[in-house]
mmCIF file of C-alpha atoms in Angstrom:
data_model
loop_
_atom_site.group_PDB
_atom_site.id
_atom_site.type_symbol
_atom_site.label_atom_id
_atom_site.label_comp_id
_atom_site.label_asym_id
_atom_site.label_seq_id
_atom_site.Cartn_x
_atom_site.Cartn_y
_atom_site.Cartn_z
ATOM 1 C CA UNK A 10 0.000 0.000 0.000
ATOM 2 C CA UNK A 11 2.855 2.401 1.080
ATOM 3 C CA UNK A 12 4.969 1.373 -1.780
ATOM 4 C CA UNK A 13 1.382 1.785 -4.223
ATOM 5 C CA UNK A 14 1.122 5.198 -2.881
ATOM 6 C CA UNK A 15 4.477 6.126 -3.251
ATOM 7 C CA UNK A 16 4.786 4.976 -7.145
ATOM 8 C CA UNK A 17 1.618 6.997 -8.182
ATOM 9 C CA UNK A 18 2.708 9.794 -6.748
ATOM 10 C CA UNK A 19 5.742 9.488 -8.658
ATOM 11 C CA UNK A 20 4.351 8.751 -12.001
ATOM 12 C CA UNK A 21 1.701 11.993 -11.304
ATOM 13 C CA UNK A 22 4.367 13.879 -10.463
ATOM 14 C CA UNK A 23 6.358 12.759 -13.393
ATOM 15 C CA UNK A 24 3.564 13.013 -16.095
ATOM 16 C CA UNK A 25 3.039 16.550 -14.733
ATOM 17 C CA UNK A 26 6.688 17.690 -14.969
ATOM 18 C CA UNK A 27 6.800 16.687 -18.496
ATOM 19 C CA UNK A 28 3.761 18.628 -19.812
ATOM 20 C CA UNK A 29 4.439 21.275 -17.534
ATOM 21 C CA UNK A 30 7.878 22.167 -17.902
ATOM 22 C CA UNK A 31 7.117 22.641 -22.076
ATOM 23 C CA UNK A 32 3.879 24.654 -20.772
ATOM 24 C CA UNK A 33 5.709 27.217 -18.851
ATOM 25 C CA UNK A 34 8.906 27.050 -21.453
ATOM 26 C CA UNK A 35 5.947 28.040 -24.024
ATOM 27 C CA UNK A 36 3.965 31.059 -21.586
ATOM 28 C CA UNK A 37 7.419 32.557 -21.263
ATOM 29 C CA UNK A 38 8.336 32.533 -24.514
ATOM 30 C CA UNK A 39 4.546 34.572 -25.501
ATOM 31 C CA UNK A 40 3.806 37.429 -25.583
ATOM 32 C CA UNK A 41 0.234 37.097 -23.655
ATOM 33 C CA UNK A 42 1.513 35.637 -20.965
ATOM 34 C CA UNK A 43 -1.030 37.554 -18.679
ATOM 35 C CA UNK A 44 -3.925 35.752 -20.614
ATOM 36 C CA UNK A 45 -2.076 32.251 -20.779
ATOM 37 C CA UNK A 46 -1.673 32.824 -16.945
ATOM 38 C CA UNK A 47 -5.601 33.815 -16.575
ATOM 39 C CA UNK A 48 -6.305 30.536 -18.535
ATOM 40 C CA UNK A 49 -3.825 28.250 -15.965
ATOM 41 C CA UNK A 50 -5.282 29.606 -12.819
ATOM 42 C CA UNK A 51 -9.262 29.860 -13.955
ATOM 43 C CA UNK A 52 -9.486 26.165 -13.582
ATOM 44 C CA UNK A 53 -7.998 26.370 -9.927
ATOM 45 C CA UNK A 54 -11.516 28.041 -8.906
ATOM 46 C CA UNK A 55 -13.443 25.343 -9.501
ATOM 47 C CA UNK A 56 -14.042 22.813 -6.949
ATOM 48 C CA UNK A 57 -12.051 19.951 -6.933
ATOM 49 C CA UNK A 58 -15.741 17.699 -6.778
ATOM 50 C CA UNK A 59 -16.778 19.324 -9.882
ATOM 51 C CA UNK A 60 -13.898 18.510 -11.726
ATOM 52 C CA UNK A 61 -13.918 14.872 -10.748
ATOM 53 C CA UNK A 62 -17.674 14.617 -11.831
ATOM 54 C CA UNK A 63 -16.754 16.001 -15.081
ATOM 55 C CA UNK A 64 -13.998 13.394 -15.587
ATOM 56 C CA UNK A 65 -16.611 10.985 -14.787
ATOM 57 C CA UNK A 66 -19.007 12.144 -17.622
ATOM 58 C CA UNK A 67 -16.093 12.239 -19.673
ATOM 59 C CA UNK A 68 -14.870 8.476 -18.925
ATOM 60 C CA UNK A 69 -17.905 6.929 -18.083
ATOM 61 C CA UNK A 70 -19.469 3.824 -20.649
ATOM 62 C CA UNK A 71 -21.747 6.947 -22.084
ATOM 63 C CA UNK A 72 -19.312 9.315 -21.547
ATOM 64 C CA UNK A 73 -18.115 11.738 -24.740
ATOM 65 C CA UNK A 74 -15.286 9.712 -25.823
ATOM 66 C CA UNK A 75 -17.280 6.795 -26.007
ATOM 67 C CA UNK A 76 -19.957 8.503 -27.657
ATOM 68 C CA UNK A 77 -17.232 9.898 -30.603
ATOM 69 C CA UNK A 78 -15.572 6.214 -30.492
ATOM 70 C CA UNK A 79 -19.592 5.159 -31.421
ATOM 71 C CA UNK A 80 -19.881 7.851 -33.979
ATOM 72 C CA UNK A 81 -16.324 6.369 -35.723
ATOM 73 C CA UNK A 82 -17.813 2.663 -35.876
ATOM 74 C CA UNK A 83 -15.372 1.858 -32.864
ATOM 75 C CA UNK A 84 -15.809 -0.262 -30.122
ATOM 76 C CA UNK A 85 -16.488 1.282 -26.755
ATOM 77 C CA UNK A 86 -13.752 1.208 -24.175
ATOM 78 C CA UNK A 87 -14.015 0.986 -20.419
ATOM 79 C CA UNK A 88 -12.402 4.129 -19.328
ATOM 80 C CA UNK A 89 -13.660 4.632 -15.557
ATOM 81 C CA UNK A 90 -12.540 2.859 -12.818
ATOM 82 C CA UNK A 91 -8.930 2.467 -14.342
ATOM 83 C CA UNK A 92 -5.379 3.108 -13.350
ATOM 84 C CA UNK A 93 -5.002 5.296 -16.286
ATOM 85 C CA UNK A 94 -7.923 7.105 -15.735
ATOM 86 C CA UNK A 95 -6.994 8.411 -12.321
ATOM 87 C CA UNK A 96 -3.392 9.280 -13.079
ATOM 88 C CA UNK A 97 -5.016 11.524 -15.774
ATOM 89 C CA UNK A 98 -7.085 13.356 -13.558
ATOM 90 C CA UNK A 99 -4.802 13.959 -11.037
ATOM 91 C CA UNK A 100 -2.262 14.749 -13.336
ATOM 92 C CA UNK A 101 -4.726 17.265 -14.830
ATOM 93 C CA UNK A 102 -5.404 18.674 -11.146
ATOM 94 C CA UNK A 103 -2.058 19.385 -10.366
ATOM 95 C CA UNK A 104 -0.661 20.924 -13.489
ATOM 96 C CA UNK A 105 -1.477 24.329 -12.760
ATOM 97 C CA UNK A 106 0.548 24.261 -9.490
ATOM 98 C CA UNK A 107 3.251 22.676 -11.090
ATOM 99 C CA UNK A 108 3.389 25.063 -14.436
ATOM 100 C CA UNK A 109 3.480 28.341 -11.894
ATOM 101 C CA UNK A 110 6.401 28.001 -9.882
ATOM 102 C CA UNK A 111 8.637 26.249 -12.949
ATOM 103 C CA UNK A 112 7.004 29.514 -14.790
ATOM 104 C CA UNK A 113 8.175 32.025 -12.102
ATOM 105 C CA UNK A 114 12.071 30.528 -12.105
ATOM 106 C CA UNK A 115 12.049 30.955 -16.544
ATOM 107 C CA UNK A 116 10.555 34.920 -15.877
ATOM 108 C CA UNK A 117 13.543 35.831 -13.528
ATOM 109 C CA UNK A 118 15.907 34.628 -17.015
ATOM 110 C CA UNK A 119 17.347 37.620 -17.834
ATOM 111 C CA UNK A 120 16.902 37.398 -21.739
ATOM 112 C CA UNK A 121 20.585 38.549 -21.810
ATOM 113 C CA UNK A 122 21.556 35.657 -20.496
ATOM 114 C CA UNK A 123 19.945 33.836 -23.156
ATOM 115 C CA UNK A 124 21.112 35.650 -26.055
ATOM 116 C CA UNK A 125 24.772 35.283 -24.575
ATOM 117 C CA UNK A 126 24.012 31.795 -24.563
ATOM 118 C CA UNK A 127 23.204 31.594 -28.539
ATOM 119 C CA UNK A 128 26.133 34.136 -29.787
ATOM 120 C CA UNK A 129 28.499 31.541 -28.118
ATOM 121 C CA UNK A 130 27.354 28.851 -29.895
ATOM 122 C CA UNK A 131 25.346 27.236 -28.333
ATOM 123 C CA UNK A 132 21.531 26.115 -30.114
ATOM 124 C CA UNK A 133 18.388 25.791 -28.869
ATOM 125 C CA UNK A 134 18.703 22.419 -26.981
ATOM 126 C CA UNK A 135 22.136 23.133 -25.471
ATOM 127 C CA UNK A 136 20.339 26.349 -23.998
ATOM 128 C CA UNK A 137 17.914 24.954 -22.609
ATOM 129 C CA UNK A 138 20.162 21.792 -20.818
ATOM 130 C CA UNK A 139 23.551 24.287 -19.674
ATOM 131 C CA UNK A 140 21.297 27.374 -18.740
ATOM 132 C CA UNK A 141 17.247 27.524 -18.463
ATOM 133 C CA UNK A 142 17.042 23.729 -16.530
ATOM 134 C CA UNK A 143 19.918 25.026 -14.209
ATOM 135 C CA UNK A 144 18.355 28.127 -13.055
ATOM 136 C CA UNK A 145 14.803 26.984 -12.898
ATOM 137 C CA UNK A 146 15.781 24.071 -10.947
ATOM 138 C CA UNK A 147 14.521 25.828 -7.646
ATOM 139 C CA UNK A 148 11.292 26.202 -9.266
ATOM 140 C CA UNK A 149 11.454 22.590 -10.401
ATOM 141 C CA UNK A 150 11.688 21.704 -6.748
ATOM 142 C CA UNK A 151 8.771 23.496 -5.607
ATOM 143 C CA UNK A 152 6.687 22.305 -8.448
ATOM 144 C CA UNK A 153 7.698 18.399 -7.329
ATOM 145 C CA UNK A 154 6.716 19.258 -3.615
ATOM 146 C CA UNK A 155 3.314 20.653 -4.741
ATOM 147 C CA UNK A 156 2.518 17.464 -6.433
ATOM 148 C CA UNK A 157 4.280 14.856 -4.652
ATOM 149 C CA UNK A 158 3.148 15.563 -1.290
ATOM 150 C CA UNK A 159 -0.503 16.130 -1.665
ATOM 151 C CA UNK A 160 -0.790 13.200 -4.268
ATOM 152 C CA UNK A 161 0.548 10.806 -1.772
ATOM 153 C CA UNK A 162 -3.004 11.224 0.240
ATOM 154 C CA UNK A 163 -5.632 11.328 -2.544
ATOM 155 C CA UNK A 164 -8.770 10.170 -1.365
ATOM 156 C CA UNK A 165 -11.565 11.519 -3.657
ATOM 157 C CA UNK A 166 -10.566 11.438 -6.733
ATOM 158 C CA UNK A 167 -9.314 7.873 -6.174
ATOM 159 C CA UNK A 168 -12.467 6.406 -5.030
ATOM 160 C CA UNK A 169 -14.462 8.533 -7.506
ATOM 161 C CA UNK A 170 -12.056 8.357 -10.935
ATOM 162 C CA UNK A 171 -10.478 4.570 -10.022
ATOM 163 C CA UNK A 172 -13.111 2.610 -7.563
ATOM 164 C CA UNK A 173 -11.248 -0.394 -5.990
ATOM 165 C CA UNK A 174 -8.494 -0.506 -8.719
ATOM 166 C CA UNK A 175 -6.051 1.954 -6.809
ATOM 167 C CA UNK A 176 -5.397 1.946 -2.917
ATOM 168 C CA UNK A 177 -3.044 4.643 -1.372
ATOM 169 C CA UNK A 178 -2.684 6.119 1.607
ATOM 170 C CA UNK A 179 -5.671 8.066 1.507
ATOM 171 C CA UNK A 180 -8.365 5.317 0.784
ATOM 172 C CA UNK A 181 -6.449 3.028 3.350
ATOM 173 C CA UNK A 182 -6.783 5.257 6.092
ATOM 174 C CA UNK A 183 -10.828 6.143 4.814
ATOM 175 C CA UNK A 184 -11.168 2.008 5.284
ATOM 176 C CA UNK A 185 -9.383 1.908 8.659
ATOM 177 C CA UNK A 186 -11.969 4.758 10.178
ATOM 178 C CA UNK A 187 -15.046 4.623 8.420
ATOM 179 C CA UNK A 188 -15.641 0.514 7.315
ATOM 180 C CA UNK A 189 -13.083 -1.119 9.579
ATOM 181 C CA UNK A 190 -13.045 1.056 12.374
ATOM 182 C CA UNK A 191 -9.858 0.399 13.444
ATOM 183 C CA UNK A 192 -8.922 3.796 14.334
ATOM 184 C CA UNK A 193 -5.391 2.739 16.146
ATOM 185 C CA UNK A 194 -4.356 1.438 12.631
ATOM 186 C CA UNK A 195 -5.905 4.189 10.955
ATOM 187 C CA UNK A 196 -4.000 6.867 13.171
ATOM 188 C CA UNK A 197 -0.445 5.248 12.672
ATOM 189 C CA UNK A 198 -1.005 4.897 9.109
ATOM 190 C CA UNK A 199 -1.463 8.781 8.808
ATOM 191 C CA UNK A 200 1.336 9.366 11.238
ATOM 192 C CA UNK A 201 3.645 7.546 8.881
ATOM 193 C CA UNK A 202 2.149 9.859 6.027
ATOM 194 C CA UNK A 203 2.579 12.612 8.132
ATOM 195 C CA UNK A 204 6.221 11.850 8.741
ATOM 196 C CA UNK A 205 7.413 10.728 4.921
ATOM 197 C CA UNK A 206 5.732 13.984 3.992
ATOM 198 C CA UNK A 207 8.385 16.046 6.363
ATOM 199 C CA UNK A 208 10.906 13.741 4.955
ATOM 200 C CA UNK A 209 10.302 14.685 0.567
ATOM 201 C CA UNK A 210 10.129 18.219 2.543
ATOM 202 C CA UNK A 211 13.379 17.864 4.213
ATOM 203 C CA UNK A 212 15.270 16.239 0.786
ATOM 204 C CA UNK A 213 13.535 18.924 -1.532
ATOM 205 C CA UNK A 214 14.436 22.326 0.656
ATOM 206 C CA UNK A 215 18.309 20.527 1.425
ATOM 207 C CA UNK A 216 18.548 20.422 -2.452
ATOM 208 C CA UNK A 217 17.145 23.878 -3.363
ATOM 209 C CA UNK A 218 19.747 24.747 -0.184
ATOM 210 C CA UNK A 219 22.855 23.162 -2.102
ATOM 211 C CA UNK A 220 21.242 24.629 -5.169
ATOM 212 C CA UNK A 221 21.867 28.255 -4.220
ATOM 213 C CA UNK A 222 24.607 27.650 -2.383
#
């Protein structure tokens, strides 16, 4: 269960650096960043229930990519209540506060820096790997502890988006006090979130430490 919890919260946290990091590369880069920004945070208003409901009419058997999938002669598919299912949706919920912080590290760039950076030489790639991942590794780090923490205890959207097919920390300690009742099992269980939660903290700020340093 531990180790469960652990590896989705890893591959959310993965799946969300890797769209976000292109996301905020691209808002920096426009020139409506205001509006792009407007767009990323609107969806942070909504409540989280909402959201999840919506998923639901979007996966569900009659859901709208099962209704286009009937309109192109294809075979439904069985969406909700799947592993890929949730780590969509909570990917999805945690973009936002992953995008921002990796966004607010690439805005303190000076563009100088940049343009030094391409009359030595250097092309677009090498840029990005010797200079703009460097200096926005501080806003890296706060985009991981945003997402890792938090996504080690999901409770709602795993019961609502995955049913029985995913059990984390969250749903195990929902069993232990609501169906089982076993609230001494319950408690240590989110005492030993509690404390692996201090330690990512711990690691993440020591790193962003040496980072300045």
């Amino acid at each position: 269960m531990i180790w469960d919890s652990i590896l989705y919260a890893l591959a959310i946290t993965i799946i969300t650096l890797l769209i976000s990091y292109p996301a905020a590369y691209f808002i920096r880069a426009s020139k409506h960043q205001s509006l792009w920004l407007i767009i990323l945070i609107i969806p942070t208003w909504i409540n989280l229930l909402l959201k999840t409901y919506a998923f639901i009419g979007i996966f569900s058997h009659d859901g709208i990519i099962n209704q286009v999938l009937t309109m192109l002669h294809l075979p439904k598919a069985d969406l909700l209540f799947t592993t890929p299912a949730f780590l969509i949706v909570a990917s999805y919920i945690y973009i936002p506060f992953m995008i921002l912080p990796i966004f607010n590290s690439m805005k303190d760039i000076p563009n100088n820096v940049l343009q030094a950076s391409t009359d030595l030489g250097a092309n677009a790639f090498t840029t990005l790997r010797k200079v703009i991942i460097p200096l926005t590794k501080q806003g890296v780090l706060t985009g991981i502890q945003v997402t890792f923490i938090p996504a080690l205890s999901l409770f709602m959207i795993t019961r609502l988006i995955a049913g029985n097919k995913v059990i984390n920390i969250g749903t195990a300690i929902e069993e232990q006090f609501l169906v089982i009742q076993n609230y001494g099992l319950g408690s240590t269980i989110a005492l030993c979130l509690i404390v692996f939660m201090a330690i990512v903290l711990i690691i993440t700020n020591t790193k962003s430490t040496n980072g300045k340093g």
